[in-house]
Short mmCIF file of C-alpha atoms in Angstrom, two decimals:
data_model
loop_
_atom_site.label_atom_id
_atom_site.label_comp_id
_atom_site.label_asym_id
_atom_site.label_seq_id
_atom_site.Cartn_x
_atom_site.Cartn_y
_atom_site.Cartn_z
CA UNK D 1 9.25 -217.40 136.95
CA UNK D 2 12.98 -217.84 135.98
CA UNK D 3 12.79 -214.44 134.31
CA UNK D 4 11.54 -212.71 137.30
CA UNK D 5 13.99 -214.44 139.48
CA UNK D 6 16.66 -213.00 136.98
CA UNK D 7 15.43 -209.50 137.19
CA UNK D 8 15.12 -209.66 140.80
CA UNK D 9 18.84 -211.01 141.34
CA UNK D 10 19.90 -208.08 138.77
CA UNK D 11 18.14 -205.47 140.78
CA UNK D 12 19.85 -206.61 143.84
CA UNK D 13 23.23 -206.57 142.66
CA UNK D 14 22.57 -203.05 141.05
CA UNK D 15 21.24 -201.99 144.28
CA UNK D 16 24.33 -203.73 145.85
CA UNK D 17 26.65 -201.66 143.46
CA UNK D 18 24.90 -198.57 144.28
CA UNK D 19 25.43 -199.04 148.24
CA UNK D 20 29.29 -199.46 147.01
CA UNK D 21 29.32 -196.32 145.46
CA UNK D 22 27.30 -194.63 148.23
CA UNK D 23 29.32 -195.89 151.20
CA UNK D 24 32.72 -194.77 148.57
CA UNK D 25 31.48 -191.19 148.68
CA UNK D 26 30.53 -191.45 152.32
CA UNK D 27 34.15 -192.58 153.13
CA UNK D 28 35.57 -189.94 151.28
CA UNK D 29 33.35 -187.44 153.09
CA UNK D 30 34.09 -188.73 156.48
CA UNK D 31 37.89 -188.32 155.62
CA UNK D 32 37.71 -185.03 154.09
CA UNK D 33 35.09 -183.64 156.37
CA UNK D 34 37.94 -182.61 159.22
CA UNK D 35 40.56 -181.51 156.75
CA UNK D 36 37.53 -179.01 155.16
CA UNK D 37 37.56 -177.48 158.42
CA UNK D 38 41.12 -176.27 158.02
CA UNK D 39 41.53 -175.93 154.61
CA UNK D 40 39.79 -172.89 152.78
CA UNK D 41 40.06 -174.27 149.11
CA UNK D 42 39.42 -177.74 148.84
CA UNK D 43 42.29 -179.95 146.94
CA UNK D 44 41.16 -183.25 145.92
CA UNK D 45 44.47 -184.17 144.69
CA UNK D 46 46.46 -185.18 148.00
CA UNK D 47 43.64 -187.43 148.88
CA UNK D 48 43.31 -189.07 145.23
CA UNK D 49 47.20 -189.50 145.21
CA UNK D 50 47.15 -191.19 148.92
CA UNK D 51 44.50 -193.68 147.54
CA UNK D 52 46.36 -194.45 144.35
CA UNK D 53 49.60 -194.80 146.18
CA UNK D 54 50.72 -197.67 148.33
CA UNK D 55 51.07 -197.31 152.06
CA UNK D 56 52.34 -199.13 155.10
CA UNK D 57 49.07 -198.79 156.81
CA UNK D 58 45.47 -198.79 155.62
CA UNK D 59 43.66 -195.47 155.97
CA UNK D 60 40.02 -196.19 156.53
CA UNK D 61 38.65 -192.62 157.70
CA UNK D 62 40.05 -189.81 159.67
CA UNK D 63 42.71 -190.98 162.03
CA UNK D 64 41.48 -194.49 161.68
CA UNK D 65 44.23 -196.50 160.29
CA UNK D 66 44.30 -200.27 160.32
CA UNK D 67 48.03 -201.04 161.25
CA UNK D 68 49.76 -203.15 159.47
CA UNK D 69 53.20 -205.35 159.46
CA UNK D 70 56.41 -203.59 158.96
CA UNK D 71 59.47 -205.31 157.66
CA UNK D 72 62.04 -202.94 156.63
CA UNK D 73 65.78 -203.50 155.88
CA UNK D 74 68.02 -200.61 156.60
CA UNK D 75 70.65 -200.64 153.74
CA UNK D 76 72.55 -197.75 155.32
CA UNK D 77 72.63 -198.95 159.11
CA UNK D 78 72.57 -202.62 157.73
CA UNK D 79 69.86 -203.59 160.25
CA UNK D 80 66.27 -205.16 160.29
CA UNK D 81 63.38 -202.95 161.69
CA UNK D 82 60.07 -205.20 162.29
CA UNK D 83 57.13 -204.10 163.70
CA UNK D 84 53.43 -202.59 163.27
CA UNK D 85 52.92 -199.50 161.61
CA UNK D 86 51.01 -197.80 164.36
CA UNK D 87 54.24 -197.39 166.35
CA UNK D 88 55.55 -195.33 164.03
CA UNK D 89 55.00 -191.02 164.65
CA UNK D 90 53.71 -189.56 161.70
CA UNK D 91 54.95 -186.68 160.37
CA UNK D 92 52.71 -184.32 157.90
CA UNK D 93 53.95 -182.54 154.84
CA UNK D 94 55.70 -179.15 155.34
CA UNK D 95 53.01 -177.09 154.04
CA UNK D 96 50.42 -179.03 155.77
CA UNK D 97 52.20 -178.87 158.89
CA UNK D 98 52.69 -175.17 158.96
CA UNK D 99 48.82 -174.70 157.98
CA UNK D 100 47.99 -176.82 160.79
CA UNK D 101 50.04 -175.05 163.06
CA UNK D 102 50.23 -177.27 166.12
CA UNK D 103 52.25 -180.13 164.12
CA UNK D 104 55.88 -180.30 165.32
CA UNK D 105 58.03 -178.48 163.09
CA UNK D 106 59.57 -180.45 160.05
CA UNK D 107 63.04 -178.39 160.67
CA UNK D 108 63.35 -180.40 164.06
CA UNK D 109 65.55 -183.45 163.46
CA UNK D 110 63.97 -186.54 163.48
CA UNK D 111 65.58 -189.65 164.89
CA UNK D 112 64.28 -193.10 164.04
CA UNK D 113 61.59 -194.12 161.45
CA UNK D 114 58.60 -192.04 161.18
CA UNK D 115 55.49 -192.26 158.70
CA UNK D 116 55.47 -189.77 156.31
CA UNK D 117 52.59 -189.57 153.71
CA UNK D 118 51.66 -193.03 154.59
CA UNK D 119 55.43 -194.59 154.21
CA UNK D 120 58.04 -195.41 156.50
CA UNK D 121 61.13 -193.42 156.32
CA UNK D 122 64.24 -192.84 158.15
CA UNK D 123 64.37 -189.52 159.93
CA UNK D 124 68.13 -189.56 159.20
CA UNK D 125 67.71 -190.18 155.48
CA UNK D 126 68.73 -193.59 155.42
CA UNK D 127 68.07 -195.81 152.28
CA UNK D 128 65.41 -198.41 153.20
CA UNK D 129 64.45 -201.50 151.52
CA UNK D 130 60.44 -201.66 152.43
CA UNK D 131 59.61 -205.11 152.44
CA UNK D 132 56.58 -204.49 154.77
CA UNK D 133 53.05 -206.18 154.18
CA UNK D 134 51.95 -202.63 152.86
CA UNK D 135 48.22 -202.21 151.84
CA UNK D 136 48.99 -203.31 148.32
CA UNK D 137 50.49 -206.74 149.84
CA UNK D 138 47.86 -207.05 151.92
CA UNK D 139 45.26 -206.58 149.35
CA UNK D 140 46.73 -208.96 146.84
CA UNK D 141 47.08 -211.52 150.06
CA UNK D 142 43.20 -211.19 150.42
CA UNK D 143 42.67 -211.73 146.53
CA UNK D 144 45.19 -214.79 146.50
CA UNK D 145 43.34 -216.18 149.33
CA UNK D 146 40.12 -215.46 147.70
CA UNK D 147 41.17 -216.96 144.61
CA UNK D 148 42.80 -219.96 146.15
CA UNK D 149 39.20 -220.47 148.03
CA UNK D 150 37.17 -220.13 145.15
CA UNK D 151 39.21 -222.06 142.58
CA UNK D 152 40.00 -224.56 145.04
CA UNK D 153 36.38 -225.20 145.98
CA UNK D 154 35.45 -225.20 142.04
CA UNK D 155 38.09 -227.74 141.87
CA UNK D 156 36.55 -230.08 144.38
CA UNK D 157 33.34 -229.67 143.00
CA UNK D 158 34.31 -230.60 139.68
CA UNK D 159 35.61 -233.85 141.18
CA UNK D 160 32.37 -234.20 143.22
CA UNK D 161 30.05 -233.48 140.50
CA UNK D 162 31.66 -235.70 137.71
CA UNK D 163 29.67 -236.60 135.33
CA UNK D 164 26.81 -234.63 137.11
CA UNK D 165 25.63 -231.11 135.69
CA UNK D 166 27.75 -228.08 137.50
CA UNK D 167 26.04 -225.93 140.07
CA UNK D 168 26.96 -223.04 142.38
CA UNK D 169 30.47 -221.17 141.93
CA UNK D 170 31.25 -224.13 139.84
CA UNK D 171 28.52 -223.25 137.22
CA UNK D 172 29.47 -219.62 137.50
CA UNK D 173 33.39 -219.90 137.21
CA UNK D 174 33.25 -222.75 134.60
CA UNK D 175 32.20 -220.78 131.71
CA UNK D 176 34.71 -218.37 132.29
CA UNK D 177 37.20 -220.88 132.37
CA UNK D 178 35.71 -222.46 129.16
CA UNK D 179 35.66 -219.19 127.46
CA UNK D 180 39.43 -218.28 128.28
CA UNK D 181 40.32 -222.04 127.32
CA UNK D 182 38.28 -222.10 124.00
CA UNK D 183 38.55 -218.65 122.61
CA UNK D 184 41.65 -217.28 124.08
CA UNK D 185 44.53 -219.87 124.66
CA UNK D 186 43.63 -222.52 122.33
CA UNK D 187 43.25 -220.50 119.27
CA UNK D 188 46.57 -218.89 119.93
CA UNK D 189 48.59 -221.56 121.15
CA UNK D 190 47.23 -224.75 119.36
CA UNK D 191 49.15 -227.92 120.45
CA UNK D 192 50.79 -226.07 123.33
CA UNK D 193 47.63 -224.66 125.06
CA UNK D 194 47.57 -227.51 127.96
CA UNK D 195 50.94 -226.71 129.08
CA UNK D 196 50.24 -222.87 129.44
CA UNK D 197 46.75 -222.89 130.15
CA UNK D 198 47.11 -223.12 134.07
CA UNK D 199 49.48 -220.24 134.00
CA UNK D 200 47.02 -218.21 131.79
CA UNK D 201 44.10 -218.54 133.78
CA UNK D 202 46.03 -218.12 136.71
CA UNK D 203 47.17 -214.77 135.46
CA UNK D 204 43.41 -213.67 134.19
CA UNK D 205 42.14 -214.41 137.16
CA UNK D 206 44.36 -212.90 139.75
CA UNK D 207 44.52 -209.55 137.53
CA UNK D 208 40.35 -209.90 137.02
CA UNK D 209 40.09 -210.71 141.16
CA UNK D 210 42.29 -207.68 142.22
CA UNK D 211 40.90 -205.24 139.57
CA UNK D 212 37.54 -206.43 140.87
CA UNK D 213 38.71 -205.83 144.77
CA UNK D 214 39.63 -202.35 143.82
CA UNK D 215 36.34 -201.46 143.08
CA UNK D 216 34.92 -202.13 146.53
CA UNK D 217 35.50 -198.95 148.41
CA UNK D 218 35.88 -200.31 151.80
CA UNK D 219 38.26 -202.61 153.48
CA UNK D 220 39.79 -205.00 152.47
CA UNK D 221 38.97 -203.86 148.91
CA UNK D 222 39.74 -200.41 147.15
CA UNK D 223 43.41 -201.09 147.09
CA UNK D 224 45.04 -200.13 143.86
CA UNK D 225 47.05 -203.09 143.33
CA UNK D 226 46.42 -204.03 139.60
CA UNK D 227 46.89 -200.11 139.27
CA UNK D 228 50.66 -200.35 140.78
CA UNK D 229 53.53 -200.27 138.46
CA UNK D 230 55.02 -202.98 140.61
CA UNK D 231 52.53 -205.24 140.17
CA UNK D 232 52.08 -204.85 136.70
CA UNK D 233 55.63 -204.66 135.97
CA UNK D 234 55.90 -207.96 137.63
CA UNK D 235 53.23 -209.76 135.68
CA UNK D 236 54.64 -208.30 132.40
CA UNK D 237 58.12 -209.38 133.51
CA UNK D 238 56.50 -212.79 133.77
CA UNK D 239 55.13 -212.76 130.40
CA UNK D 240 58.49 -211.40 128.89
CA UNK D 241 60.36 -214.48 130.52
CA UNK D 242 57.99 -216.98 129.30
CA UNK D 243 57.53 -215.55 125.74
CA UNK D 244 61.63 -215.59 125.74
CA UNK D 245 62.09 -218.96 127.55
CA UNK D 246 59.71 -220.63 125.14
CA UNK D 247 60.52 -218.87 121.95
CA UNK D 248 61.83 -221.33 118.93
CA UNK D 249 64.28 -220.91 116.58
CA UNK D 250 62.14 -219.05 114.40
CA UNK D 251 61.34 -216.53 116.96
CA UNK D 252 64.97 -215.40 117.45
CA UNK D 253 65.55 -215.58 113.41
CA UNK D 254 62.76 -213.05 113.44
CA UNK D 255 64.57 -210.78 115.88
CA UNK D 256 67.81 -210.96 114.73
CA UNK D 257 68.05 -211.65 111.20
CA UNK D 258 64.63 -211.31 109.51
CA UNK D 259 64.14 -213.88 106.82
CA UNK D 260 62.77 -212.88 103.39
CA UNK D 261 64.23 -209.18 103.57
CA UNK D 262 67.12 -207.65 101.71
CA UNK D 263 70.36 -207.50 103.97
CA UNK D 264 70.38 -203.83 104.73
CA UNK D 265 66.74 -204.20 106.03
CA UNK D 266 67.53 -206.87 108.22
CA UNK D 267 69.88 -204.79 109.72
CA UNK D 268 67.47 -201.71 110.45
CA UNK D 269 65.04 -204.46 111.37
CA UNK D 270 66.97 -206.24 114.16
CA UNK D 271 67.12 -203.44 116.69
CA UNK D 272 63.57 -202.75 116.32
CA UNK D 273 62.88 -206.21 116.77
CA UNK D 274 65.00 -206.00 119.85
CA UNK D 275 62.96 -203.15 120.90
CA UNK D 276 59.85 -205.03 120.36
CA UNK D 277 61.10 -207.88 122.49
CA UNK D 278 60.92 -205.15 125.57
CA UNK D 279 58.24 -203.35 124.28
CA UNK D 280 55.42 -205.56 124.07
CA UNK D 281 55.16 -206.63 127.87
CA UNK D 282 56.05 -202.96 128.75
CA UNK D 283 52.83 -201.86 126.60
CA UNK D 284 51.11 -204.68 128.72
CA UNK D 285 52.58 -203.24 131.96
CA UNK D 286 51.40 -199.75 131.05
CA UNK D 287 48.06 -200.31 129.70
CA UNK D 288 46.74 -202.19 132.84
CA UNK D 289 48.79 -199.58 135.38
CA UNK D 290 47.20 -196.91 133.41
CA UNK D 291 43.51 -198.01 133.01
CA UNK D 292 43.05 -198.95 136.41
CA UNK D 293 44.63 -196.30 138.02
CA UNK D 294 42.74 -193.68 135.64
CA UNK D 295 39.40 -195.25 136.89
CA UNK D 296 40.54 -195.05 140.63
CA UNK D 297 41.29 -191.48 139.74
CA UNK D 298 37.76 -190.82 137.97
CA UNK D 299 35.72 -192.28 140.65
CA UNK D 300 37.66 -190.67 143.45
CA UNK D 301 37.48 -187.34 141.39
CA UNK D 302 33.85 -187.58 141.05
CA UNK D 303 33.22 -187.70 144.44
CA UNK D 304 35.33 -185.24 145.13
CA UNK D 305 33.21 -182.81 143.08
CA UNK D 306 30.83 -183.25 146.22
CA UNK D 307 33.30 -181.18 148.27
CA UNK D 308 34.38 -179.10 145.60
CA UNK D 309 31.06 -177.80 144.86
CA UNK D 310 30.34 -177.18 148.60
CA UNK D 311 33.76 -175.66 149.07
CA UNK D 312 34.90 -178.34 151.73
CA UNK D 313 31.95 -178.54 153.81
CA UNK D 314 30.94 -174.73 153.71
CA UNK D 315 27.75 -174.77 151.61
CA UNK D 316 25.46 -177.68 152.40
CA UNK D 317 23.33 -177.02 149.41
CA UNK D 318 26.18 -177.08 146.96
CA UNK D 319 27.48 -179.91 148.57
CA UNK D 320 23.73 -181.33 147.81
CA UNK D 321 24.22 -179.96 144.12
CA UNK D 322 27.67 -181.71 143.96
CA UNK D 323 26.38 -185.00 145.31
CA UNK D 324 23.52 -184.51 143.05
CA UNK D 325 25.87 -184.77 140.07
CA UNK D 326 28.58 -187.09 141.34
CA UNK D 327 26.52 -190.00 142.46
CA UNK D 328 25.01 -190.69 139.03
CA UNK D 329 28.30 -190.07 137.36
CA UNK D 330 30.05 -191.91 139.86
CA UNK D 331 27.82 -195.08 139.61
CA UNK D 332 28.29 -194.66 135.54
CA UNK D 333 31.75 -194.57 135.84
CA UNK D 334 31.67 -197.39 138.45
CA UNK D 335 29.67 -199.89 135.93
CA UNK D 336 32.21 -199.01 133.23
CA UNK D 337 35.05 -199.68 135.72
CA UNK D 338 33.40 -203.22 136.14
CA UNK D 339 33.63 -203.44 132.37
CA UNK D 340 37.20 -202.60 132.39
CA UNK D 341 38.01 -204.68 135.16
CA UNK D 342 37.18 -207.73 133.06
CA UNK D 343 38.61 -206.23 129.77
CA UNK D 344 41.97 -205.65 131.12
CA UNK D 345 42.36 -209.13 132.80
CA UNK D 346 41.13 -210.38 129.60
CA UNK D 347 43.30 -208.19 127.41
CA UNK D 348 46.73 -208.95 129.30
CA UNK D 349 45.86 -212.71 128.94
CA UNK D 350 44.79 -212.48 125.42
CA UNK D 351 48.33 -210.56 124.65
CA UNK D 352 50.30 -212.61 126.56
CA UNK D 353 48.56 -215.71 124.69
CA UNK D 354 49.27 -213.92 121.29
CA UNK D 355 52.54 -213.13 121.70
CA UNK D 356 53.79 -216.59 123.32
CA UNK D 357 51.82 -218.08 120.31
CA UNK D 358 53.82 -215.71 117.89
CA UNK D 359 56.89 -216.65 119.63
CA UNK D 360 56.17 -220.64 119.55
CA UNK D 361 54.63 -220.44 115.82
CA UNK D 362 56.37 -222.98 113.41
CA UNK D 363 57.01 -220.73 109.94
CA UNK D 364 56.78 -221.69 106.71
CA UNK D 365 59.18 -219.03 104.91
CA UNK D 366 58.67 -220.29 101.52
CA UNK D 367 55.11 -219.36 101.31
CA UNK D 368 54.51 -216.98 104.15
CA UNK D 369 57.23 -214.26 103.26
CA UNK F 1 61.87 -183.78 133.77
CA UNK F 2 64.11 -186.78 134.47
CA UNK F 3 64.12 -186.37 138.31
CA UNK F 4 60.46 -185.59 138.23
CA UNK F 5 59.82 -189.05 136.55
CA UNK F 6 62.27 -190.88 138.80
CA UNK F 7 60.65 -189.21 142.01
CA UNK F 8 56.93 -189.87 141.03
CA UNK F 9 56.33 -192.78 143.14
CA UNK F 10 53.24 -193.28 140.98
CA UNK F 11 55.38 -194.72 138.17
CA UNK F 12 58.44 -195.79 140.33
CA UNK F 13 58.01 -199.60 140.96
CA UNK F 14 58.56 -199.91 144.67
CA UNK F 15 61.25 -203.00 144.87
CA UNK F 16 59.51 -204.29 148.04
CA UNK F 17 56.12 -204.61 146.05
CA UNK F 18 57.95 -206.27 143.22
CA UNK F 19 59.31 -208.70 145.46
CA UNK F 20 56.05 -209.38 147.25
CA UNK F 21 54.11 -209.63 143.91
CA UNK F 22 56.61 -212.11 142.57
CA UNK F 23 56.26 -214.13 145.90
CA UNK F 24 52.19 -213.82 146.00
CA UNK F 25 51.75 -214.34 142.05
CA UNK F 26 54.49 -216.82 141.83
CA UNK F 27 52.69 -219.19 144.78
CA UNK F 28 49.39 -218.35 143.12
CA UNK F 29 50.39 -220.02 139.92
CA UNK F 30 51.93 -223.15 141.43
CA UNK F 31 49.22 -223.68 144.15
CA UNK F 32 46.38 -222.49 141.73
CA UNK F 33 47.81 -224.40 138.57
CA UNK F 34 48.14 -227.57 140.78
CA UNK F 35 45.24 -227.96 142.90
CA UNK F 36 42.50 -225.75 140.86
CA UNK F 37 43.19 -225.27 137.37
CA UNK F 38 44.72 -228.75 136.12
CA UNK F 39 41.99 -230.89 137.85
CA UNK F 40 39.29 -228.31 136.57
CA UNK F 41 40.35 -228.29 132.99
CA UNK F 42 40.75 -231.97 133.04
CA UNK F 43 37.16 -232.15 134.04
CA UNK F 44 35.95 -229.80 131.62
CA UNK F 45 37.85 -231.60 128.65
CA UNK F 46 36.26 -234.78 130.23
CA UNK F 47 32.95 -233.32 130.19
CA UNK F 48 33.31 -231.83 126.67
CA UNK F 49 34.14 -235.44 125.49
CA UNK F 50 31.49 -237.24 127.03
CA UNK F 51 29.03 -234.73 125.84
CA UNK F 52 30.55 -235.27 122.23
CA UNK F 53 30.65 -238.97 122.82
CA UNK F 54 27.19 -238.63 123.99
CA UNK F 55 25.78 -236.57 121.21
CA UNK F 56 27.89 -239.10 118.51
CA UNK F 57 25.96 -241.79 120.07
CA UNK F 58 22.62 -240.22 120.02
CA UNK F 59 23.14 -239.74 116.40
CA UNK F 60 24.22 -242.98 115.50
CA UNK F 61 21.48 -244.22 117.11
CA UNK F 62 18.92 -241.96 115.30
CA UNK F 63 20.54 -243.25 111.83
CA UNK F 64 20.51 -246.75 112.83
CA UNK F 65 16.99 -246.47 113.84
CA UNK F 66 16.29 -244.43 110.26
CA UNK F 67 18.03 -247.22 108.42
CA UNK F 68 15.70 -249.93 110.79
CA UNK F 69 12.76 -247.90 109.50
CA UNK F 70 13.84 -248.02 106.37
CA UNK F 71 14.01 -251.76 106.34
CA UNK F 72 10.87 -252.16 107.88
CA UNK F 73 9.31 -250.27 105.29
CA UNK F 74 10.77 -252.34 102.59
CA UNK F 75 9.77 -255.16 104.33
CA UNK F 76 6.27 -254.05 104.36
CA UNK F 77 6.36 -253.20 100.90
CA UNK F 78 7.54 -256.68 100.03
CA UNK F 79 4.49 -258.11 101.95
CA UNK F 80 2.19 -256.12 100.30
CA UNK F 81 3.50 -256.96 96.77
CA UNK F 82 3.47 -260.63 97.65
CA UNK F 83 0.28 -260.35 99.15
CA UNK F 84 -0.95 -258.55 95.91
CA UNK F 85 0.57 -261.10 93.52
CA UNK F 86 -1.04 -263.82 95.57
CA UNK F 87 -4.20 -262.19 95.22
CA UNK F 88 -3.90 -261.69 91.37
CA UNK F 89 -2.70 -265.31 91.06
CA UNK F 90 -5.59 -266.84 93.01
CA UNK F 91 -7.95 -264.59 90.96
CA UNK F 92 -6.23 -265.73 87.82
CA UNK F 93 -6.71 -269.27 89.09
CA UNK F 94 -10.64 -268.86 90.01
CA UNK F 95 -10.83 -267.38 86.28
CA UNK F 96 -9.39 -270.11 84.99
CA UNK F 97 -11.12 -272.97 86.98
CA UNK F 98 -14.47 -270.81 85.75
CA UNK F 99 -13.40 -270.80 82.27
CA UNK F 100 -12.61 -274.65 82.62
CA UNK F 101 -15.70 -275.40 84.26
CA UNK F 102 -17.97 -273.51 81.74
CA UNK F 103 -15.91 -275.17 78.65
CA UNK F 104 -16.97 -278.75 80.07
CA UNK F 105 -20.23 -278.00 80.85
CA UNK F 106 -20.32 -276.73 77.26
CA UNK F 107 -18.63 -279.63 76.21
CA UNK F 108 -21.20 -281.91 78.15
CA UNK F 109 -24.25 -280.20 77.04
CA UNK F 110 -23.30 -280.42 73.29
CA UNK F 111 -22.63 -283.97 73.81
CA UNK F 112 -26.36 -284.34 75.59
CA UNK F 113 -27.78 -282.36 73.00
CA UNK F 114 -25.93 -284.34 70.32
CA UNK F 115 -27.39 -287.94 72.11
CA UNK F 116 -31.02 -286.32 72.29
CA UNK F 117 -30.69 -285.43 69.00
CA UNK F 118 -29.83 -288.74 68.03
CA UNK F 119 -32.42 -290.52 70.07
CA UNK F 120 -34.72 -288.25 68.87
CA UNK F 121 -34.02 -288.76 64.97
CA UNK F 122 -33.81 -293.12 65.99
CA UNK F 123 -37.33 -292.61 67.55
CA UNK F 124 -38.47 -290.60 64.61
CA UNK F 125 -37.22 -292.86 62.13
CA UNK F 126 -38.98 -295.59 64.11
CA UNK F 127 -42.13 -293.45 64.13
CA UNK F 128 -42.32 -293.06 60.53
CA UNK F 129 -41.24 -296.46 60.03
CA UNK F 130 -44.32 -297.66 61.84
CA UNK F 131 -46.39 -294.96 60.12
CA UNK F 132 -45.42 -296.13 56.88
CA UNK F 133 -46.10 -299.84 57.93
CA UNK F 134 -49.73 -298.67 59.58
CA UNK F 135 -50.24 -296.52 56.29
CA UNK F 136 -49.16 -299.28 54.33
CA UNK F 137 -51.56 -302.08 56.21
CA UNK F 138 -54.42 -299.29 56.11
CA UNK F 139 -53.57 -298.77 52.27
CA UNK F 140 -53.63 -302.29 51.53
CA UNK F 141 -57.07 -302.90 53.78
CA UNK F 142 -58.73 -300.30 51.94
CA UNK F 143 -57.62 -301.43 48.63
CA UNK F 144 -58.71 -304.79 49.38
CA UNK F 145 -62.41 -303.56 50.55
CA UNK F 146 -62.28 -301.41 47.50
CA UNK F 147 -61.37 -304.28 45.47
CA UNK F 148 -63.74 -306.66 46.81
CA UNK F 149 -66.73 -303.87 46.21
CA UNK F 150 -65.55 -303.05 42.77
CA UNK F 151 -64.64 -306.39 41.37
CA UNK F 152 -68.56 -307.19 41.84
CA UNK F 153 -69.38 -304.95 39.72
CA UNK F 154 -67.94 -305.65 35.72
CA UNK F 155 -68.43 -302.08 34.33
CA UNK F 156 -66.54 -300.77 37.50
CA UNK F 157 -63.62 -303.58 36.47
CA UNK F 158 -63.11 -302.46 33.32
CA UNK F 159 -62.85 -298.65 34.33
CA UNK F 160 -60.44 -299.46 36.46
CA UNK F 161 -58.15 -301.54 34.27
CA UNK F 162 -58.42 -298.88 31.91
CA UNK F 163 -57.64 -296.28 34.80
CA UNK F 164 -54.41 -298.26 35.73
CA UNK F 165 -53.55 -298.88 32.49
CA UNK F 166 -53.47 -295.15 31.41
CA UNK F 167 -51.62 -294.73 34.65
CA UNK F 168 -49.32 -297.15 33.79
CA UNK F 169 -48.76 -295.53 30.08
CA UNK F 170 -47.99 -292.52 32.05
CA UNK F 171 -45.27 -293.63 34.07
#
């Protein structure tokens, strides 16, 4: 009986995933349908780049946008600009505008702030500091809310169920927490583990939730949060700071004056080690950014196959053929992305633990070197 | 190339997003750390310890049980040995008693036989004496009768005397 239940829920999960992929394809279809009418050759690049990039509003489909709050500091004029993104006029790219024909010419001077390629820019070319709740910020807030909801629920359940067997969402999250605690953090950090465990768990679940939210093709998922270099940079910066703040005497000794090697080699090693201080978090930043962005690009490219095959809606038969190819491939890649979502969150956390563990390790030079 | 890299929004960190990420992630670290992961990890550690303690005590109880069983077996073995020993003792005793009684019976029997023999000997001696006396009396009576008859005839007297004399000579 439990086996049947299991297969049943697995089936449900699979079908849910399939629906998600289908919706993904559908929403893209809606987005592209009208553009396709005017463009002769379908070019998927702008759509993909639009999806990958951050924006000041949330593009749902066609001309449907969810407005988001805009908070901008105009550094040239020295004033604040606050409002909803829907109030700013949209200007198209130069070549698109000329292709559309009916759009206003970009040569004409634009005053104030306008929406260009999803971002608010100054018509007068002012330098702007955009502190808006952009698509990525909003998606991050949704993930943060979910994280708080899930883990505070789990924490409450832990207290309420003390001495009892875990159940429900507590039972779902506890094994992951135990895995991270017993297999990742404690082997690397040893006695320091309890101090860093809450941070590393937050890091893991923050990346995981944002990765998974990014795989959901409709609002409020689908934003490329962990595939944005700014987000991964901040996470890597936190790692960099934590490592260097907690690094012990041996850690700095190994960087500037490597023990156990001849003096000329120490002089060569020092700059390499100093580069290593930066390159480790830099690799973390690039790895997460590239993996998640690549995943989004692959899924969107596969969906775009439908429009490329159908030459942007001109041939229904070819569109069908494209869909026949794209749907199974998208399903397959989406499953891989599901794995990647867990894998990258795990890798980022594990490598942070490893670097931190190395920086805090007590060395015994007599034996080790 | 340099300007392309700088201009590409994909790999240019947006300062606004950087600030928001710091705020959101920083808040998450504080809030989740304090209200979620600390209690969760604490309860997990507590449970791990509780399970370990339970397992340990179960193991201990099992060991005690085994020890108790061994002790019981020893006791049983001892009791069996005791019983066997007692049985053997009893058997020995009974054999001894039997032997003794047999010995006693033998002695008694011998004594009885001896008594009987003695009685018989006495009786026999008495009977023989009586028989001798009777035979003597009978012989005297017979000799008397013979003598009375013989002494009435002269010739017979003489032959008798002669016979007696001869006999005496022979002796």
